[in-house]
PDB file of C-alpha atoms in Angstrom:
ATOM      1  CA  MET A   1     -15.543  14.008   2.795  1.00 41.00           C
ATOM      2  CA  PHE A   2     -13.886  16.514   5.141  1.00 44.00           C
ATOM      3  CA  LYS A   3     -16.662  16.530   7.822  1.00 45.00           C
ATOM      4  CA  GLY A   4     -15.249  13.620   9.684  1.00 49.00           C
ATOM      5  CA  SER A   5     -12.426  13.364  12.294  1.00 55.00           C
ATOM      6  CA  TYR A   6      -8.604  14.437  11.964  1.00 60.00           C
ATOM      7  CA  SER A   7      -7.970  10.596  11.598  1.00 72.00           C
ATOM      8  CA  ASP A   8     -10.174  10.567   8.689  1.00 77.00           C
ATOM      9  CA  LEU A   9      -8.084  13.192   6.796  1.00 78.00           C
ATOM     10  CA  TRP A  10      -4.712  11.518   6.981  1.00 86.00           C
ATOM     11  CA  LYS A  11      -6.341   8.015   6.538  1.00 88.00           C
ATOM     12  CA  ALA A  12      -7.753   9.293   3.253  1.00 87.00           C
ATOM     13  CA  ILE A  13      -4.183   9.821   1.957  1.00 90.00           C
ATOM     14  CA  ILE A  14      -2.302   6.866   3.184  1.00 93.00           C
ATOM     15  CA  ARG A  15      -4.981   4.435   4.305  1.00 94.00           C
ATOM     16  CA  PRO A  16      -8.010   4.775   2.147  1.00 93.00           C
ATOM     17  CA  PRO A  17     -10.564   1.678   2.020  1.00 95.00           C
ATOM     18  CA  ARG A  18      -8.659  -1.497   0.841  1.00 97.00           C
ATOM     19  CA  ASP A  19     -10.161  -2.998  -2.220  1.00 97.00           C
ATOM     20  CA  GLU A  20     -11.425  -6.598  -1.240  1.00 97.00           C
ATOM     21  CA  TYR A  21     -11.914  -9.073  -3.851  1.00 98.00           C
ATOM     22  CA  MET A  22     -12.091 -12.688  -4.709  1.00 97.00           C
ATOM     23  CA  ILE A  23      -9.488 -14.551  -6.979  1.00 97.00           C
ATOM     24  CA  SER A  24     -12.403 -15.221  -9.121  1.00 97.00           C
ATOM     25  CA  ASN A  25     -12.723 -11.732  -9.823  1.00 98.00           C
ATOM     26  CA  LEU A  26      -9.690 -11.784 -11.827  1.00 98.00           C
ATOM     27  CA  GLY A  27     -11.363 -14.123 -14.442  1.00 96.00           C
ATOM     28  CA  PRO A  28     -10.715 -17.705 -15.385  1.00 97.00           C
ATOM     29  CA  LYS A  29      -7.028 -19.129 -15.369  1.00 97.00           C
ATOM     30  CA  GLU A  30      -7.535 -20.118 -19.037  1.00 98.00           C
ATOM     31  CA  PHE A  31      -9.976 -18.307 -21.581  1.00 97.00           C
ATOM     32  CA  LYS A  32     -10.575 -17.657 -25.393  1.00 97.00           C
ATOM     33  CA  LEU A  33     -10.674 -14.225 -27.065  1.00 96.00           C
ATOM     34  CA  ASP A  34     -10.803 -13.658 -30.623  1.00 93.00           C
ATOM     35  CA  GLY A  35     -10.628 -17.628 -31.072  1.00 94.00           C
ATOM     36  CA  ARG A  36      -7.095 -17.673 -29.271  1.00 96.00           C
ATOM     37  CA  VAL A  37      -6.374 -19.384 -25.835  1.00 98.00           C
ATOM     38  CA  PHE A  38      -4.844 -17.025 -23.151  1.00 98.00           C
ATOM     39  CA  LYS A  39      -4.045 -17.923 -19.688  1.00 98.00           C
ATOM     40  CA  ARG A  40      -3.635 -16.094 -16.247  1.00 98.00           C
ATOM     41  CA  ILE A  41      -0.447 -16.853 -14.306  1.00 98.00           C
ATOM     42  CA  ASP A  42      -0.615 -15.843 -10.479  1.00 98.00           C
ATOM     43  CA  MET A  43       2.569 -15.140  -8.589  1.00 98.00           C
ATOM     44  CA  THR A  44       4.078 -13.202  -5.685  1.00 98.00           C
ATOM     45  CA  LEU A  45       7.075 -11.039  -5.712  1.00 98.00           C
ATOM     46  CA  LYS A  46       8.839  -9.213  -2.960  1.00 98.00           C
ATOM     47  CA  ASN A  47       9.714  -5.514  -3.017  1.00 98.00           C
ATOM     48  CA  ASN A  48      12.621  -3.747  -1.823  1.00 97.00           C
ATOM     49  CA  ARG A  49      10.999  -3.320   1.554  1.00 97.00           C
ATOM     50  CA  GLY A  50      10.435  -6.926   1.869  1.00 98.00           C
ATOM     51  CA  LEU A  51       6.710  -6.916   1.406  1.00 98.00           C
ATOM     52  CA  ILE A  52       4.780  -9.501  -0.777  1.00 98.00           C
ATOM     53  CA  LEU A  53       3.145  -8.315  -3.789  1.00 98.00           C
ATOM     54  CA  GLU A  54       0.058 -10.290  -5.261  1.00 98.00           C
ATOM     55  CA  CYS A  55       0.518 -10.398  -9.102  1.00 98.00           C
ATOM     56  CA  SER A  56      -0.977 -11.768 -12.309  1.00 98.00           C
ATOM     57  CA  HIS A  57       0.272 -11.961 -15.890  1.00 98.00           C
ATOM     58  CA  TYR A  58      -1.972 -12.534 -18.737  1.00 98.00           C
ATOM     59  CA  LYS A  59      -0.382 -13.950 -21.721  1.00 98.00           C
ATOM     60  CA  PRO A  60      -1.092 -16.611 -24.775  1.00 98.00           C
ATOM     61  CA  ALA A  61      -1.402 -20.069 -23.788  1.00 97.00           C
ATOM     62  CA  LYS A  62       0.910 -20.776 -26.815  1.00 95.00           C
ATOM     63  CA  PRO A  63       3.053 -17.648 -27.424  1.00 95.00           C
ATOM     64  CA  PRO A  64       3.881 -16.899 -30.850  1.00 94.00           C
ATOM     65  CA  THR A  65       7.302 -15.822 -30.041  1.00 95.00           C
ATOM     66  CA  LYS A  66       9.853 -16.428 -27.105  1.00 95.00           C
ATOM     67  CA  GLU A  67       9.620 -12.725 -26.276  1.00 97.00           C
ATOM     68  CA  MET A  68       6.548 -10.584 -26.370  1.00 98.00           C
ATOM     69  CA  PRO A  69       5.862  -6.727 -25.547  1.00 98.00           C
ATOM     70  CA  CYS A  70       4.239  -6.480 -22.099  1.00 98.00           C
ATOM     71  CA  VAL A  71       2.241  -3.587 -20.452  1.00 98.00           C
ATOM     72  CA  ILE A  72       2.159  -3.226 -16.766  1.00 98.00           C
ATOM     73  CA  TYR A  73      -0.929  -1.736 -15.377  1.00 98.00           C
ATOM     74  CA  LEU A  74      -0.925   0.454 -12.316  1.00 98.00           C
ATOM     75  CA  HIS A  75      -4.118   0.659 -10.509  1.00 98.00           C
ATOM     76  CA  GLY A  76      -5.347   3.946  -8.460  1.00 96.00           C
ATOM     77  CA  ASN A  77      -5.578   4.287  -4.803  1.00 93.00           C
ATOM     78  CA  SER A  78      -8.384   2.305  -2.909  1.00 94.00           C
ATOM     79  CA  SER A  79      -8.193  -0.130  -5.890  1.00 97.00           C
ATOM     80  CA  SER A  80      -6.453  -3.383  -7.031  1.00 98.00           C
ATOM     81  CA  ARG A  81      -5.124  -5.380  -9.970  1.00 98.00           C
ATOM     82  CA  VAL A  82      -8.738  -6.320 -10.990  1.00 98.00           C
ATOM     83  CA  GLU A  83      -8.925  -2.527 -12.160  1.00 97.00           C
ATOM     84  CA  ALA A  84      -6.586  -3.883 -15.051  1.00 98.00           C
ATOM     85  CA  LEU A  85      -9.232  -6.317 -16.614  1.00 97.00           C
ATOM     86  CA  GLN A  86     -10.476  -3.313 -18.624  1.00 94.00           C
ATOM     87  CA  ALA A  87      -7.030  -3.797 -20.498  1.00 97.00           C
ATOM     88  CA  VAL A  88      -7.286  -7.613 -21.290  1.00 97.00           C
ATOM     89  CA  GLU A  89      -9.498  -7.264 -24.421  1.00 95.00           C
ATOM     90  CA  VAL A  90      -7.184  -4.436 -25.819  1.00 96.00           C
ATOM     91  CA  LEU A  91      -4.128  -5.708 -25.253  1.00 98.00           C
ATOM     92  CA  LEU A  92      -4.034  -9.416 -25.741  1.00 98.00           C
ATOM     93  CA  PRO A  93      -5.461  -9.465 -29.165  1.00 96.00           C
ATOM     94  CA  ALA A  94      -2.659  -7.291 -30.025  1.00 97.00           C
ATOM     95  CA  ASN A  95       0.053  -9.696 -29.211  1.00 97.00           C
ATOM     96  CA  ILE A  96       0.738  -7.570 -26.029  1.00 98.00           C
ATOM     97  CA  THR A  97       0.782  -9.299 -22.754  1.00 98.00           C
ATOM     98  CA  LEU A  98      -0.677  -7.875 -19.371  1.00 98.00           C
ATOM     99  CA  PHE A  99       1.068  -7.890 -16.179  1.00 98.00           C
ATOM    100  CA  CYS A 100      -0.947  -6.351 -13.279  1.00 98.00           C
ATOM    101  CA  PHE A 101      -0.225  -6.427  -9.411  1.00 98.00           C
ATOM    102  CA  ASP A 102      -1.782  -5.098  -6.170  1.00 98.00           C
ATOM    103  CA  PHE A 103       0.785  -2.163  -4.776  1.00 98.00           C
ATOM    104  CA  ALA A 104       1.955  -2.732  -1.490  1.00 98.00           C
ATOM    105  CA  GLY A 105      -0.949  -1.492   1.009  1.00 98.00           C
ATOM    106  CA  CYS A 106      -3.567  -2.436  -1.465  1.00 98.00           C
ATOM    107  CA  GLY A 107      -5.803  -5.401  -2.335  1.00 98.00           C
ATOM    108  CA  LYS A 108      -4.110  -8.696  -1.364  1.00 98.00           C
ATOM    109  CA  SER A 109      -0.635  -7.497  -1.075  1.00 98.00           C
ATOM    110  CA  GLU A 110       1.187  -6.861   2.176  1.00 98.00           C
ATOM    111  CA  GLY A 111       1.524  -3.404   3.683  1.00 98.00           C
ATOM    112  CA  GLU A 112      -0.158  -0.986   5.974  1.00 97.00           C
ATOM    113  CA  TYR A 113      -0.208   2.038   4.086  1.00 97.00           C
ATOM    114  CA  ILE A 114      -0.131   3.615   0.590  1.00 97.00           C
ATOM    115  CA  SER A 115       2.212   6.680  -0.649  1.00 97.00           C
ATOM    116  CA  LEU A 116       0.519   7.850  -3.665  1.00 96.00           C
ATOM    117  CA  GLY A 117       3.629   7.039  -5.848  1.00 97.00           C
ATOM    118  CA  TYR A 118       6.537   7.615  -3.421  1.00 97.00           C
ATOM    119  CA  TYR A 119       7.089   3.858  -2.545  1.00 98.00           C
ATOM    120  CA  GLU A 120       5.006   2.676  -5.329  1.00 98.00           C
ATOM    121  CA  LYS A 121       7.595   3.473  -7.966  1.00 98.00           C
ATOM    122  CA  ASP A 122       9.798   1.034  -6.252  1.00 98.00           C
ATOM    123  CA  ASP A 123       7.153  -1.620  -6.592  1.00 98.00           C
ATOM    124  CA  VAL A 124       7.085  -1.078 -10.321  1.00 98.00           C
ATOM    125  CA  GLU A 125      10.811  -1.469 -10.450  1.00 98.00           C
ATOM    126  CA  CYS A 126      10.615  -4.680  -8.674  1.00 98.00           C
ATOM    127  CA  VAL A 127       8.021  -5.909 -11.359  1.00 98.00           C
ATOM    128  CA  MET A 128      10.078  -4.810 -14.248  1.00 98.00           C
ATOM    129  CA  LYS A 129      13.284  -6.548 -12.949  1.00 98.00           C
ATOM    130  CA  HIS A 130      10.998  -9.804 -12.832  1.00 98.00           C
ATOM    131  CA  LEU A 131       9.906  -9.348 -16.147  1.00 98.00           C
ATOM    132  CA  ARG A 132      13.314  -8.533 -17.638  1.00 97.00           C
ATOM    133  CA  ASP A 133      14.861 -11.591 -15.956  1.00 97.00           C
ATOM    134  CA  SER A 134      12.100 -13.977 -17.288  1.00 97.00           C
ATOM    135  CA  GLY A 135      13.326 -13.808 -20.665  1.00 96.00           C
ATOM    136  CA  GLU A 136       9.765 -13.887 -21.920  1.00 97.00           C
ATOM    137  CA  VAL A 137       9.290 -10.044 -22.468  1.00 98.00           C
ATOM    138  CA  SER A 138      10.752  -7.684 -25.023  1.00 97.00           C
ATOM    139  CA  THR A 139       9.601  -4.074 -24.519  1.00 98.00           C
ATOM    140  CA  ILE A 140       7.734  -2.869 -21.459  1.00 98.00           C
ATOM    141  CA  GLY A 141       5.175   0.156 -21.382  1.00 98.00           C
ATOM    142  CA  LEU A 142       3.392   1.225 -18.226  1.00 98.00           C
ATOM    143  CA  TRP A 143      -0.450   2.101 -18.175  1.00 98.00           C
ATOM    144  CA  GLY A 144      -1.370   3.992 -15.134  1.00 98.00           C
ATOM    145  CA  ARG A 145      -4.772   5.670 -13.591  1.00 97.00           C
ATOM    146  CA  SER A 146      -4.717   8.066 -10.787  1.00 97.00           C
ATOM    147  CA  MET A 147      -2.159   7.071  -8.283  1.00 97.00           C
ATOM    148  CA  GLY A 148      -0.915   4.503 -10.852  1.00 98.00           C
ATOM    149  CA  ALA A 149      -0.282   7.349 -13.332  1.00 98.00           C
ATOM    150  CA  VAL A 150       1.554   9.353 -10.907  1.00 98.00           C
ATOM    151  CA  THR A 151       3.636   6.344  -9.942  1.00 98.00           C
ATOM    152  CA  ALA A 152       4.365   5.622 -13.694  1.00 98.00           C
ATOM    153  CA  LEU A 153       5.604   9.409 -14.024  1.00 97.00           C
ATOM    154  CA  MET A 154       7.865   8.979 -10.895  1.00 97.00           C
ATOM    155  CA  HIS A 155       9.440   6.039 -12.336  1.00 97.00           C
ATOM    156  CA  ALA A 156       9.709   7.158 -15.984  1.00 96.00           C
ATOM    157  CA  ASP A 157      12.655   9.434 -15.679  1.00 93.00           C
ATOM    158  CA  ARG A 158      14.650   6.728 -13.702  1.00 95.00           C
ATOM    159  CA  ASP A 159      14.240   4.142 -16.658  1.00 96.00           C
ATOM    160  CA  PRO A 160      14.504   5.570 -20.222  1.00 94.00           C
ATOM    161  CA  SER A 161      14.144   2.167 -21.828  1.00 95.00           C
ATOM    162  CA  ILE A 162      10.312   2.010 -21.126  1.00 98.00           C
ATOM    163  CA  ALA A 163       8.772   1.991 -24.478  1.00 98.00           C
ATOM    164  CA  GLY A 164       5.959   4.201 -23.493  1.00 98.00           C
ATOM    165  CA  ILE A 165       3.556   5.160 -20.796  1.00 98.00           C
ATOM    166  CA  VAL A 166      -0.318   5.794 -20.636  1.00 98.00           C
ATOM    167  CA  LEU A 167      -1.148   8.393 -17.962  1.00 98.00           C
ATOM    168  CA  ASP A 168      -4.962   8.709 -16.983  1.00 98.00           C
ATOM    169  CA  SER A 169      -5.789  11.275 -14.411  1.00 97.00           C
ATOM    170  CA  PRO A 170      -2.441  12.033 -12.717  1.00 98.00           C
ATOM    171  CA  PHE A 171      -2.131  14.775 -10.104  1.00 97.00           C
ATOM    172  CA  SER A 172       0.933  17.149 -10.367  1.00 97.00           C
ATOM    173  CA  ASP A 173       1.267  18.258  -6.682  1.00 97.00           C
ATOM    174  CA  MET A 174      -0.440  16.412  -3.771  1.00 93.00           C
ATOM    175  CA  ARG A 175      -0.515  19.188  -1.424  1.00 89.00           C
ATOM    176  CA  LEU A 176      -2.001  21.505  -4.055  1.00 91.00           C
ATOM    177  CA  LEU A 177      -4.718  18.762  -4.904  1.00 91.00           C
ATOM    178  CA  ALA A 178      -5.465  18.374  -1.034  1.00 84.00           C
ATOM    179  CA  GLU A 179      -5.863  22.150  -0.908  1.00 82.00           C
ATOM    180  CA  GLU A 180      -8.281  22.194  -3.811  1.00 84.00           C
ATOM    181  CA  LEU A 181     -10.473  19.243  -2.388  1.00 76.00           C
ATOM    182  CA  VAL A 182     -10.980  20.910   0.921  1.00 72.00           C
ATOM    183  CA  LYS A 183     -11.880  24.231  -0.618  1.00 71.00           C
ATOM    184  CA  GLN A 184     -14.120  22.386  -2.946  1.00 66.00           C
ATOM    185  CA  HIS A 185     -15.748  20.216  -0.311  1.00 57.00           C
ATOM    186  CA  SER A 186     -15.772  22.681   2.697  1.00 58.00           C
ATOM    187  CA  SER A 187     -15.769  26.369   3.844  1.00 60.00           C
ATOM    188  CA  ILE A 188     -12.563  25.879   5.997  1.00 63.00           C
ATOM    189  CA  PRO A 189     -10.561  29.174   5.766  1.00 67.00           C
ATOM    190  CA  LYS A 190      -7.283  28.782   3.821  1.00 69.00           C
ATOM    191  CA  PHE A 191      -4.991  29.517   6.846  1.00 68.00           C
ATOM    192  CA  ILE A 192      -6.666  26.876   8.682  1.00 72.00           C
ATOM    193  CA  VAL A 193      -6.252  24.416   5.878  1.00 70.00           C
ATOM    194  CA  SER A 194      -2.580  25.075   5.534  1.00 76.00           C
ATOM    195  CA  GLY A 195      -2.304  24.452   9.163  1.00 80.00           C
ATOM    196  CA  ALA A 196      -4.067  21.260   9.283  1.00 79.00           C
ATOM    197  CA  LEU A 197      -2.190  20.149   6.287  1.00 84.00           C
ATOM    198  CA  GLY A 198       1.015  20.721   8.138  1.00 87.00           C
ATOM    199  CA  ILE A 199      -0.224  18.472  11.158  1.00 88.00           C
ATOM    200  CA  ILE A 200      -1.221  15.866   8.599  1.00 87.00           C
ATOM    201  CA  LYS A 201       2.088  15.876   6.727  1.00 89.00           C
ATOM    202  CA  LYS A 202       3.795  15.088  10.320  1.00 93.00           C
ATOM    203  CA  THR A 203       1.466  12.260  10.918  1.00 93.00           C
ATOM    204  CA  ILE A 204       1.988  10.820   7.472  1.00 92.00           C
ATOM    205  CA  LYS A 205       5.857  11.038   8.036  1.00 95.00           C
ATOM    206  CA  SER A 206       5.537   9.289  11.477  1.00 96.00           C
ATOM    207  CA  LYS A 207       3.251   6.558  10.089  1.00 96.00           C
ATOM    208  CA  ALA A 208       4.152   5.999   6.422  1.00 96.00           C
ATOM    209  CA  LYS A 209       7.773   7.254   6.360  1.00 96.00           C
ATOM    210  CA  PHE A 210       7.507   9.616   3.490  1.00 96.00           C
ATOM    211  CA  ASP A 211       7.158  13.587   3.108  1.00 94.00           C
ATOM    212  CA  LEU A 212       3.946  14.471   1.542  1.00 91.00           C
ATOM    213  CA  ASP A 213       5.902  17.447  -0.303  1.00 92.00           C
ATOM    214  CA  GLU A 214       8.008  14.917  -2.176  1.00 93.00           C
ATOM    215  CA  LEU A 215       4.786  14.265  -4.288  1.00 95.00           C
ATOM    216  CA  LYS A 216       5.130  17.306  -6.472  1.00 96.00           C
ATOM    217  CA  VAL A 217       5.496  15.447  -9.634  1.00 97.00           C
ATOM    218  CA  ILE A 218       5.358  18.702 -11.762  1.00 97.00           C
ATOM    219  CA  LYS A 219       9.119  19.252 -10.547  1.00 96.00           C
ATOM    220  CA  THR A 220      10.460  16.231 -12.193  1.00 94.00           C
ATOM    221  CA  VAL A 221       8.489  15.476 -15.354  1.00 96.00           C
ATOM    222  CA  ASP A 222      10.734  17.591 -17.390  1.00 97.00           C
ATOM    223  CA  LYS A 223      13.368  15.024 -16.703  1.00 96.00           C
ATOM    224  CA  ALA A 224      11.518  12.109 -18.401  1.00 96.00           C
ATOM    225  CA  PHE A 225      11.531  11.370 -22.018  1.00 97.00           C
ATOM    226  CA  VAL A 226       9.515   8.277 -22.609  1.00 97.00           C
ATOM    227  CA  PRO A 227       6.822   8.662 -24.881  1.00 98.00           C
ATOM    228  CA  ALA A 228       3.840   9.607 -23.140  1.00 98.00           C
ATOM    229  CA  TYR A 229       0.091   9.643 -23.611  1.00 98.00           C
ATOM    230  CA  PHE A 230      -1.935  11.645 -21.078  1.00 98.00           C
ATOM    231  CA  VAL A 231      -5.734  11.118 -20.692  1.00 98.00           C
ATOM    232  CA  HIS A 232      -8.148  13.130 -18.391  1.00 97.00           C
ATOM    233  CA  ALA A 233     -11.786  13.202 -18.286  1.00 96.00           C
ATOM    234  CA  THR A 234     -13.549  16.555 -18.501  1.00 95.00           C
ATOM    235  CA  GLY A 235     -15.927  16.073 -15.747  1.00 94.00           C
ATOM    236  CA  ASP A 236     -13.412  14.898 -13.019  1.00 93.00           C
ATOM    237  CA  ASP A 237     -14.189  16.536  -9.819  1.00 89.00           C
ATOM    238  CA  PHE A 238     -11.650  14.711  -7.792  1.00 90.00           C
ATOM    239  CA  ILE A 239      -8.492  15.698  -9.645  1.00 94.00           C
ATOM    240  CA  ASP A 240      -9.094  18.544 -11.895  1.00 94.00           C
ATOM    241  CA  LYS A 241      -7.936  18.299 -15.378  1.00 96.00           C
ATOM    242  CA  HIS A 242      -5.540  21.403 -15.134  1.00 97.00           C
ATOM    243  CA  HIS A 243      -3.182  18.955 -13.196  1.00 97.00           C
ATOM    244  CA  THR A 244      -2.896  16.562 -16.274  1.00 98.00           C
ATOM    245  CA  ALA A 245      -2.605  19.782 -18.539  1.00 98.00           C
ATOM    246  CA  ASP A 246       0.214  21.186 -16.365  1.00 98.00           C
ATOM    247  CA  LEU A 247       1.938  18.018 -16.434  1.00 98.00           C
ATOM    248  CA  TYR A 248       1.756  17.718 -20.100  1.00 98.00           C
ATOM    249  CA  GLU A 249       3.009  21.184 -20.812  1.00 98.00           C
ATOM    250  CA  LYS A 250       6.075  20.414 -18.870  1.00 98.00           C
ATOM    251  CA  TYR A 251       6.679  16.736 -19.849  1.00 98.00           C
ATOM    252  CA  GLY A 252      10.232  16.411 -21.511  1.00 96.00           C
ATOM    253  CA  GLY A 253       9.499  13.692 -24.054  1.00 97.00           C
ATOM    254  CA  GLU A 254       7.300  13.037 -27.091  1.00 98.00           C
ATOM    255  CA  LYS A 255       3.875  13.472 -25.835  1.00 98.00           C
ATOM    256  CA  LYS A 256       0.129  13.640 -26.675  1.00 98.00           C
ATOM    257  CA  ILE A 257      -2.999  14.540 -24.558  1.00 98.00           C
ATOM    258  CA  THR A 258      -6.625  13.531 -25.042  1.00 97.00           C
ATOM    259  CA  TYR A 259      -9.651  14.638 -22.907  1.00 97.00           C
ATOM    260  CA  VAL A 260     -12.491  12.274 -22.613  1.00 96.00           C
ATOM    261  CA  ASP A 261     -16.072  12.438 -21.342  1.00 95.00           C
ATOM    262  CA  GLY A 262     -16.934  11.200 -17.729  1.00 94.00           C
ATOM    263  CA  ASP A 263     -15.445  11.501 -14.395  1.00 93.00           C
ATOM    264  CA  HIS A 264     -12.556  10.446 -12.432  1.00 92.00           C
ATOM    265  CA  ASN A 265     -13.829   6.796 -12.147  1.00 88.00           C
ATOM    266  CA  SER A 266     -15.844   6.349 -15.087  1.00 89.00           C
ATOM    267  CA  ALA A 267     -15.083   3.944 -17.990  1.00 86.00           C
ATOM    268  CA  ARG A 268     -12.799   5.021 -20.761  1.00 83.00           C
ATOM    269  CA  PRO A 269     -13.674   4.784 -24.298  1.00 75.00           C
TER     270      PRO A 269
END
């Protein structure tokens, strides 16, 4: 992971491989589940930076009520809204609609870089405004994984009206995570790592227009009071489980934590 060039290092943070998929990977436009008919509505939204977000809303073909609860799924880095399909069979039978989208810089959405939550939280705000203005949604929850979980945490303290958040494998501090990954996957001395991260920080600031040190989620979680469910895999060798444990400990609202078998990318039970 850390044996390539300098450009490989900063790209791993703000320009990981973009998930490429076919629209057919999102499933059929209309489908049956538990004897009921559901549909997928695709749409585009424009975020506050003027970038087009590609979105999908899974809901009943004939909604039982005018307004229904909705969960917004927030995917990880180097992923896309296709990741949300795992939630379809969980949410729709429970009369909860599912909204998913490609963050800016991911999947089919516009944007050159990602920011691991810094700008993605504004994409969430854009989606939530759309849903609230639609008149079709009652309560809204967030379900995030990895980068998506960090994004949910960074937005939760800005919007206390969120019904609840599911946080799967968030990191607590991006700089700390980077240092841990370098230590784990290389024998580079710590003082060299610190210097290299300083240079990478400047490159990211120049290209993606955000400060890597702003991604210290641990500093703001005590200000969030939305009910939160933390999840982390015990075998995760990408984001160590102490990140989730530390966030859980400091989180300001009602909370629960569960550890599951598997690694960072394995299916959840």
